[in-house]
Coordinates of C-alpha atoms in Angstrom, one line a residue:
E1470 CA -0.1 -0.7 0.0
E1471 CA 1.1 3.1 -0.6
I1472 CA 2.2 6.0 1.8
K1473 CA 0.1 8.8 2.6
W1474 CA 2.3 11.7 3.5
L1475 CA 1.3 14.6 5.8
L1476 CA 3.4 18.2 6.3
V1477 CA 3.7 18.4 10.2
L1478 CA 6.7 21.3 10.1
F1479 CA 7.6 24.3 7.9
Q1480 CA 10.4 25.7 8.5
F1481 CA 11.3 29.6 6.8
Y1482 CA 15.1 30.3 6.9
N1483 CA 15.2 33.9 6.3
S1484 CA 19.2 34.2 6.3
D1485 CA 19.9 31.1 3.6
I1486 CA 19.8 28.4 1.6
I1487 CA 20.5 25.9 2.9
S1488 CA 23.6 22.8 1.9
T1489 CA 22.5 19.9 4.3
V1490 CA 20.4 18.2 5.7
E1491 CA 21.2 14.7 8.9
F1492 CA 19.8 12.9 10.9
N1493 CA 20.9 11.9 13.5
Y1494 CA 21.6 8.0 14.4
S1495 CA 18.5 7.8 16.6
G1496 CA 16.8 10.1 14.3
E1497 CA 15.6 12.4 17.0
L1498 CA 17.8 15.5 16.3
L1499 CA 17.6 16.5 12.9
A1500 CA 20.9 19.3 12.0
T1501 CA 20.8 21.3 8.7
G1502 CA 23.4 23.6 7.8
D1503 CA 23.2 26.9 5.5
K1504 CA 25.1 28.8 2.9
G1505 CA 26.3 31.3 5.7
G1506 CA 28.1 28.8 7.9
R1507 CA 25.6 27.8 10.6
V1508 CA 23.9 24.9 11.9
V1509 CA 20.3 24.8 12.8
I1510 CA 18.9 21.7 15.3
F1511 CA 15.6 20.3 15.6
Q1512 CA 15.0 17.9 17.9
R1513 CA 11.4 15.7 18.0
E1514 CA 8.8 16.6 19.9
Q1515 CA 8.3 13.4 23.2
E1516 CA 4.8 11.2 21.5
S1517 CA 2.6 12.4 24.7
K1518 CA -1.4 10.2 24.5
N1519 CA -2.8 13.1 23.6
R1520 CA -0.6 13.8 21.0
L1521 CA -0.3 10.4 19.9
L1522 CA -0.8 13.1 16.0
S1523 CA 2.7 15.5 17.0
R1524 CA 5.0 12.4 17.0
G1525 CA 6.7 14.1 13.9
E1526 CA 7.1 17.2 15.4
Y1527 CA 10.9 18.9 15.1
N1528 CA 11.4 22.0 16.6
V1529 CA 14.3 23.9 16.7
Y1530 CA 16.8 23.1 19.7
S1531 CA 19.8 24.7 19.3
T1532 CA 22.3 26.9 16.6
F1533 CA 25.3 28.2 16.3
Q1534 CA 28.0 30.1 13.8
S1535 CA 29.6 26.9 12.5
H1536 CA 32.0 28.8 10.3
E1537 CA 33.1 32.0 9.4
P1538 CA 34.2 33.5 6.4
E1539 CA 38.1 33.6 5.8
F1540 CA 40.4 34.2 2.9
D1541 CA 43.9 32.7 2.0
Y1542 CA 46.6 35.6 2.0
L1543 CA 49.0 33.1 -0.1
K1544 CA 46.5 32.1 -2.8
S1545 CA 44.2 35.4 -2.4
L1546 CA 41.5 33.1 -2.1
E1547 CA 38.2 33.8 0.3
I1548 CA 37.2 30.9 1.8
E1549 CA 33.5 30.2 2.3
E1550 CA 31.4 29.9 5.5
K1551 CA 28.7 27.8 3.8
I1552 CA 27.9 24.0 5.0
N1553 CA 29.2 21.0 2.8
K1554 CA 28.3 17.9 5.3
I1555 CA 27.4 17.7 8.4
R1556 CA 27.4 13.7 9.2
W1557 CA 26.7 13.0 12.9
L1558 CA 28.8 10.5 15.1
P1559 CA 26.9 7.7 17.4
Q1560 CA 25.7 8.6 20.3
Q1561 CA 28.0 7.5 23.9
N1562 CA 26.7 9.6 26.7
A1563 CA 24.1 12.9 27.8
A1564 CA 26.7 14.7 25.5
H1565 CA 25.8 15.0 21.3
F1566 CA 28.4 15.2 18.7
L1567 CA 29.4 16.3 14.8
L1568 CA 31.2 17.3 11.6
S1569 CA 31.3 20.2 10.4
A1570 CA 32.6 21.4 6.6
N1571 CA 32.6 23.5 4.7
D1572 CA 35.6 23.4 1.3
K1573 CA 38.7 23.7 3.7
T1574 CA 37.5 23.3 7.2
I1575 CA 36.2 20.3 9.4
K1576 CA 35.0 20.9 12.8
L1577 CA 34.0 18.0 15.9
W1578 CA 31.3 20.4 17.7
K1579 CA 30.1 19.2 21.2
I1580 CA 25.9 19.6 21.5
S1581 CA 26.1 19.5 25.0
E1582 CA 22.8 20.4 28.2
R1583 CA 22.8 22.1 31.0
D1584 CA 19.7 22.7 33.5
K1585 CA 21.4 23.3 37.0
R1586 CA 24.6 25.5 38.0
A1587 CA 26.7 26.2 41.1
E1588 CA 25.4 28.6 43.6
G1589 CA 27.3 29.9 46.8
Y1590 CA 31.0 30.3 46.4
N1591 CA 33.6 31.0 48.5
L1592 CA 35.4 34.0 46.5
K1593 CA 33.0 35.4 44.4
D1594 CA 29.8 37.0 45.2
E1595 CA 25.7 36.1 43.2
D1596 CA 26.9 38.1 40.0
G1597 CA 30.4 37.3 39.8
R1598 CA 32.8 40.4 41.8
L1599 CA 35.7 39.0 43.7
R1600 CA 34.6 39.0 47.8
D1601 CA 37.4 40.6 49.8
P1602 CA 39.1 38.0 51.5
F1603 CA 39.2 39.3 54.7
R1604 CA 35.6 39.8 54.8
I1605 CA 34.9 35.6 54.8
T1606 CA 34.3 34.6 57.5
T1607 CA 32.6 31.6 57.3
L1608 CA 33.0 28.1 54.4
R1609 CA 30.5 27.3 52.5
V1610 CA 29.7 24.2 49.8
P1611 CA 29.0 25.9 46.5
V1612 CA 25.4 23.5 45.5
L1613 CA 24.5 22.9 42.4
M1614 CA 20.6 24.8 41.4
P1615 CA 18.0 23.7 38.6
M1616 CA 17.7 26.4 36.7
D1617 CA 16.3 27.3 32.6
L1618 CA 17.5 24.3 30.5
M1619 CA 20.7 26.1 28.0
V1620 CA 21.5 24.2 25.5
E1621 CA 25.2 24.5 24.1
A1622 CA 27.7 23.9 21.1
S1623 CA 31.1 23.4 21.4
P1624 CA 33.8 23.3 19.1
R1625 CA 35.8 20.4 20.5
R1626 CA 38.4 19.3 17.2
I1627 CA 39.6 21.9 14.1
F1628 CA 40.4 19.7 11.9
A1629 CA 42.5 22.5 8.9
N1630 CA 44.9 23.1 6.0
A1631 CA 44.9 19.2 4.6
H1632 CA 42.8 20.2 1.1
T1633 CA 44.4 22.1 -1.6
Y1634 CA 41.0 22.0 -3.0
H1635 CA 37.1 21.9 -1.9
I1636 CA 35.8 19.3 -0.1
N1637 CA 32.4 17.3 -0.8
S1638 CA 32.3 14.5 1.6
I1639 CA 32.6 13.6 4.8
S1640 CA 32.0 9.8 5.8
V1641 CA 32.0 8.3 9.9
N1642 CA 33.6 5.0 9.7
S1643 CA 31.8 2.2 11.3
D1644 CA 34.5 2.1 14.2
Y1645 CA 33.3 5.4 14.6
E1646 CA 37.9 6.2 15.8
T1647 CA 38.2 7.2 12.4
Y1648 CA 36.7 9.2 9.5
I1649 CA 37.4 10.3 6.0
S1650 CA 37.5 13.4 3.8
A1651 CA 37.3 13.6 0.0
D1652 CA 38.4 17.0 -2.4
D1653 CA 38.2 17.4 -5.7
L1654 CA 41.8 14.8 -6.3
R1655 CA 42.2 13.4 -2.8
I1656 CA 40.1 11.7 -0.3
N1657 CA 42.5 11.8 3.5
L1658 CA 41.6 9.9 6.4
W1659 CA 41.3 11.3 10.1
H1660 CA 41.2 10.2 13.6
L1661 CA 38.6 12.1 15.8
E1662 CA 41.3 12.9 18.1
I1663 CA 43.8 14.3 16.5
T1664 CA 43.8 17.3 13.6
D1665 CA 47.0 18.3 13.0
R1666 CA 48.0 14.4 10.3
S1667 CA 45.3 12.7 8.6
F1668 CA 46.6 10.3 6.2
N1669 CA 45.8 10.5 2.1
I1670 CA 44.9 7.3 1.0
V1671 CA 43.2 8.4 -3.1
D1672 CA 45.1 11.0 -4.8
I1673 CA 44.6 11.1 -8.9
K1674 CA 46.3 14.7 -9.0
P1675 CA 48.1 14.1 -12.2
A1676 CA 51.4 15.1 -12.0
N1677 CA 50.4 17.9 -15.6
M1678 CA 47.1 19.7 -14.9
E1679 CA 46.9 20.0 -18.1
E1680 CA 46.0 16.2 -17.9
L1681 CA 43.3 15.8 -16.1
T1682 CA 40.1 13.7 -17.4
E1683 CA 38.1 13.0 -13.9
V1684 CA 37.9 14.6 -10.3
I1685 CA 36.5 12.7 -7.0
T1686 CA 32.5 14.0 -7.3
A1687 CA 32.2 12.2 -3.4
A1688 CA 33.3 9.2 -0.9
E1689 CA 30.9 7.1 1.5
C1690 CA 32.4 4.5 4.4
H1691 CA 30.9 0.6 4.5
P1692 CA 28.6 1.3 7.7
H1693 CA 29.9 -2.4 8.6
Q1694 CA 33.4 -2.2 7.6
C1695 CA 35.5 0.0 8.4
N1696 CA 38.6 -0.7 5.6
V1697 CA 36.0 -0.3 2.4
F1698 CA 35.2 2.5 1.2
V1699 CA 33.8 3.8 -2.5
Y1700 CA 34.8 7.5 -4.2
S1701 CA 33.0 8.6 -6.6
S1702 CA 33.9 10.4 -10.4
S1703 CA 33.2 13.1 -12.4
K1704 CA 32.6 9.8 -15.1
G1705 CA 29.9 8.7 -13.6
T1706 CA 32.6 6.0 -12.5
I1707 CA 32.2 4.2 -8.6
R1708 CA 35.3 3.1 -6.6
L1709 CA 35.8 0.8 -4.1
C1710 CA 39.0 -0.2 -2.3
D1711 CA 39.8 -1.9 0.6
M1712 CA 42.9 0.0 3.2
R1713 CA 43.9 -3.3 4.1
A1714 CA 45.2 -3.5 0.7
A1715 CA 47.8 -0.6 0.4
A1716 CA 48.4 2.7 2.4
L1717 CA 47.6 4.4 -1.1
C1718 CA 44.4 2.9 -1.9
D1719 CA 45.5 4.9 -6.2
R1720 CA 44.7 1.0 -7.5
H1721 CA 40.8 -0.1 -6.8
S1722 CA 39.3 -3.0 -5.9
K1723 CA 36.1 -3.0 -7.6
F1724 CA 35.5 -0.7 -10.8
F1725 CA 31.5 -0.1 -11.1
E1726 CA 30.6 1.2 -14.9
E1727 CA 27.8 1.0 -16.7
P1728 CA 28.5 0.8 -20.6
E1729 CA 27.2 3.4 -22.7
D1730 CA 24.6 3.1 -25.2
P1731 CA 26.6 4.2 -29.2
S1732 CA 23.2 4.9 -30.3
S1733 CA 22.0 7.5 -27.4
R1734 CA 25.7 9.4 -27.1
S1735 CA 25.0 13.7 -26.9
F1736 CA 27.0 16.3 -25.9
F1737 CA 26.0 16.3 -22.5
S1738 CA 25.9 12.7 -22.0
E1739 CA 29.4 13.5 -19.9
I1740 CA 28.0 15.4 -18.1
I1741 CA 25.0 14.0 -17.9
S1742 CA 26.7 10.7 -16.5
S1743 CA 28.7 12.7 -13.5
I1744 CA 27.7 11.0 -10.1
S1745 CA 26.4 13.7 -7.9
D1746 CA 25.5 11.4 -4.4
V1747 CA 27.0 8.0 -3.4
K1748 CA 25.3 5.8 -0.5
F1749 CA 25.3 2.4 0.9
S1750 CA 22.0 0.9 2.1
H1751 CA 22.3 0.8 5.7
S1752 CA 23.3 -3.3 5.2
G1753 CA 25.8 -2.4 3.7
R1754 CA 24.6 -4.5 0.7
Y1755 CA 24.0 -2.1 -1.8
M1756 CA 25.1 1.8 -2.6
M1757 CA 23.4 3.9 -4.6
T1758 CA 24.3 6.5 -6.8
R1759 CA 22.3 9.7 -8.9
D1760 CA 23.7 11.2 -12.0
Y1761 CA 21.8 14.2 -13.7
L1762 CA 19.0 11.9 -14.6
S1763 CA 18.6 8.5 -13.2
V1764 CA 19.4 7.0 -9.7
K1765 CA 20.6 4.1 -10.5
V1766 CA 21.0 0.9 -7.9
W1767 CA 24.4 -1.6 -7.1
D1768 CA 24.8 -4.4 -6.4
L1769 CA 28.6 -4.8 -4.9
N1770 CA 29.5 -7.7 -6.1
M1771 CA 28.4 -6.8 -9.7
E1772 CA 30.7 -4.2 -11.2
N1773 CA 29.3 -4.2 -14.8
R1774 CA 26.2 -2.9 -14.2
P1775 CA 23.2 -1.9 -12.1
V1776 CA 20.7 -3.9 -10.4
E1777 CA 18.0 -0.9 -10.6
T1778 CA 18.2 1.7 -12.5
Y1779 CA 15.1 4.6 -11.9
Q1780 CA 14.3 7.2 -13.7
V1781 CA 14.6 10.9 -11.4
H1782 CA 13.1 13.2 -14.6
E1783 CA 12.9 11.9 -18.2
Y1784 CA 11.8 14.0 -19.8
L1785 CA 14.2 17.2 -18.9
R1786 CA 16.4 14.6 -21.4
S1787 CA 15.2 16.7 -24.6
K1788 CA 16.1 20.0 -22.5
L1789 CA 20.2 19.8 -21.7
C1790 CA 20.4 22.9 -23.5
S1791 CA 18.8 25.4 -22.3
L1792 CA 19.0 23.5 -19.0
Y1793 CA 23.4 23.5 -19.9
E1794 CA 23.1 27.4 -20.9
N1795 CA 21.7 28.5 -17.0
D1796 CA 23.5 26.1 -15.5
C1797 CA 21.9 23.2 -13.9
I1798 CA 23.2 21.0 -15.5
F1799 CA 25.5 21.4 -13.2
D1800 CA 23.1 20.9 -10.3
K1801 CA 24.4 18.1 -7.3
F1802 CA 21.2 16.0 -6.5
E1803 CA 21.8 13.8 -3.5
C1804 CA 19.6 10.9 -2.8
C1805 CA 18.5 8.9 0.0
W1806 CA 17.6 5.3 1.8
N1807 CA 15.3 4.9 4.0
G1808 CA 15.6 2.9 6.9
S1809 CA 14.6 -1.0 5.5
D1810 CA 16.5 0.2 2.5
S1811 CA 13.2 -1.0 0.6
A1812 CA 12.6 2.4 -1.3
I1813 CA 14.8 6.3 -2.2
M1814 CA 14.6 9.3 -2.6
T1815 CA 15.8 11.5 -4.2
G1816 CA 15.1 16.1 -5.4
S1817 CA 13.7 17.5 -9.1
Y1818 CA 13.3 19.9 -9.8
N1819 CA 9.5 23.3 -9.5
N1820 CA 10.6 21.2 -5.9
F1821 CA 9.5 18.1 -6.6
F1822 CA 10.8 15.4 -5.1
R1823 CA 11.0 11.5 -6.0
M1824 CA 10.0 8.3 -4.1
F1825 CA 11.1 5.3 -5.8
D1826 CA 9.4 1.2 -3.9
R1827 CA 12.3 -1.1 -4.9
N1828 CA 9.7 -4.3 -4.2
T1829 CA 7.4 -2.5 -6.4
R1830 CA 8.9 -1.3 -8.6
R1831 CA 6.2 1.8 -8.3
D1832 CA 7.7 5.5 -7.6
I1833 CA 5.3 8.7 -7.0
T1834 CA 6.3 12.7 -7.6
L1835 CA 6.1 14.4 -4.1
E1836 CA 6.3 18.7 -5.0
A1837 CA 7.6 20.6 -1.7
S1838 CA 6.4 23.9 -1.9
R1839 CA 4.5 27.4 1.0
E1840 CA 1.0 26.4 -1.0
N1841 CA 0.1 22.9 0.2
S1842 CA 2.4 23.7 4.1
K1843 CA -0.5 24.3 5.4
P1844 CA 0.6 22.0 8.5
R1845 CA -1.0 17.8 8.1
A1846 CA -2.2 18.6 5.1
M1847 CA -1.8 16.3 2.6
L1848 CA 0.3 15.8 0.2
K1849 CA -0.5 14.9 -3.6
P1850 CA 0.9 13.5 -6.6
R1851 CA 2.4 15.9 -8.8
K1852 CA 2.6 15.1 -13.0
V1853 CA 4.3 15.9 -15.5
C1854 CA 3.0 16.1 -18.5
T1855 CA 5.3 15.4 -21.6
G1856 CA 3.1 16.0 -25.1
G1857 CA 0.3 15.9 -25.7
K1858 CA -2.8 16.8 -24.6
R1859 CA -3.0 17.4 -20.7
K1860 CA -4.9 16.2 -17.9
K1861 CA -5.9 18.9 -15.8
D1862 CA -3.3 18.3 -12.7
E1863 CA -1.1 17.7 -14.7
I1864 CA 2.6 20.0 -15.5
S1865 CA 3.4 20.4 -18.4
V1866 CA 7.5 20.3 -19.0
D1867 CA 7.8 24.9 -20.3
S1868 CA 6.7 25.3 -17.3
L1869 CA 9.0 24.0 -14.5
D1870 CA 10.7 26.0 -12.0
F1871 CA 13.9 25.7 -12.4
N1872 CA 15.1 27.8 -9.8
K1873 CA 13.4 25.5 -7.2
K1874 CA 15.0 22.5 -7.0
I1875 CA 15.7 19.6 -4.0
L1876 CA 19.2 19.4 -3.6
H1877 CA 19.1 17.8 0.0
T1878 CA 16.8 15.1 1.6
A1879 CA 17.1 13.0 5.3
W1880 CA 14.5 10.1 5.3
H1881 CA 14.3 9.2 9.0
P1882 CA 16.5 5.5 10.1
K1883 CA 13.9 3.9 11.8
E1884 CA 10.4 5.2 10.7
N1885 CA 8.6 7.2 7.6
V1886 CA 10.0 10.9 8.0
I1887 CA 11.1 12.3 5.6
A1888 CA 13.4 16.1 5.4
V1889 CA 13.1 18.2 2.2
A1890 CA 15.3 21.1 2.6
A1891 CA 13.6 23.5 -0.3
T1892 CA 16.7 26.7 -1.5
N1893 CA 15.5 28.2 2.0
N1894 CA 13.1 26.4 3.4
L1895 CA 12.9 22.6 5.3
Y1896 CA 10.1 21.1 5.1
I1897 CA 9.4 17.6 6.9
F1898 CA 6.9 15.4 6.4
Q1899 CA 5.7 12.0 7.8
D1900 CA 3.3 9.1 6.7
K1901 CA -0.7 9.3 7.3
I1902 CA -1.4 6.3 10.1
N1903 CA -4.3 5.7 9.6

């Protein structure tokens, strides 16, 4: 049975365009990063018996400035503060930890709660002024007093100066001690406790930059095997590497590529085959890649072709020329799995996002827009008319708005709750419970 989706939160950011969205491992927290270097964390409301319907509601929990704009004086380059990626670490104690990255620097943040404060100091007054030591006649034992809940974000580690090019991916390893960061030409392996050095594990930079034919577009660690990671390229290929084989993983263990149909080759073939995102399934058996027009699911045991291919917006194939002229053809769409790996989601234009059920092979197009942003509003499936007579509820390809695009989406790890970032609006939808 098809899931009916309800809108449970519509959050409008005056500030800036949302650049990344990520649920934590339990799904109780949702972090967004924006172009202004801010991280906003939403916390799920606790369920109560009389408010069963509010189980998907998220409220702002903490907001902090993660990165500031910088200037590289040696290269005369501005480093913008935009958050490229956020990755949560599994929770080990009462505090939460996350990694956030801009183009050059990765920071480890600790988010903790404080609801008590110490009172009754001997050497200072309640307002913080130092007391005259000669007037202190008794010894007091400070006591902890309750106070209003305060959520603090503090940077615990700063990992800098390791990337010459722009960071496009960070991924926490399954040992939860190390993580990888990738830029256009290199991938580095870091230990979460060590900030002053990292190990370069992939380097595809040629001796002569004129011979450069491809760049790294995304990288991710395997969810269960801490020695395995994959990275995708602008040529539409994916390489799986094993860190046990060699310190420098220039030789891949597996190479995934779908042979191109010569009859469909065009000027745009190479651009649209560039992979913008790669994600392992939660089981670790499959991986999903997103190129400009499609999503592909690969079995890690089969390198020569994907086991499933889903067309996201095939109707745009005839529009590639105008999409090239307005630079939309270079948009980087992300994709995500649901908690059980049975469905996948990715974004499109006109604030549309697509969902594909892997078992039934059914797909649906939904729209995240301010017009239908009344809380608890049910989402109606949308259809795009590709030619011929347009039906009443259909939208014509020519009237799609290419400035409205959904690049970043996230799916709750255990439930049917999804977060969709549409420019500077965040939408959270949940499935309708009968």
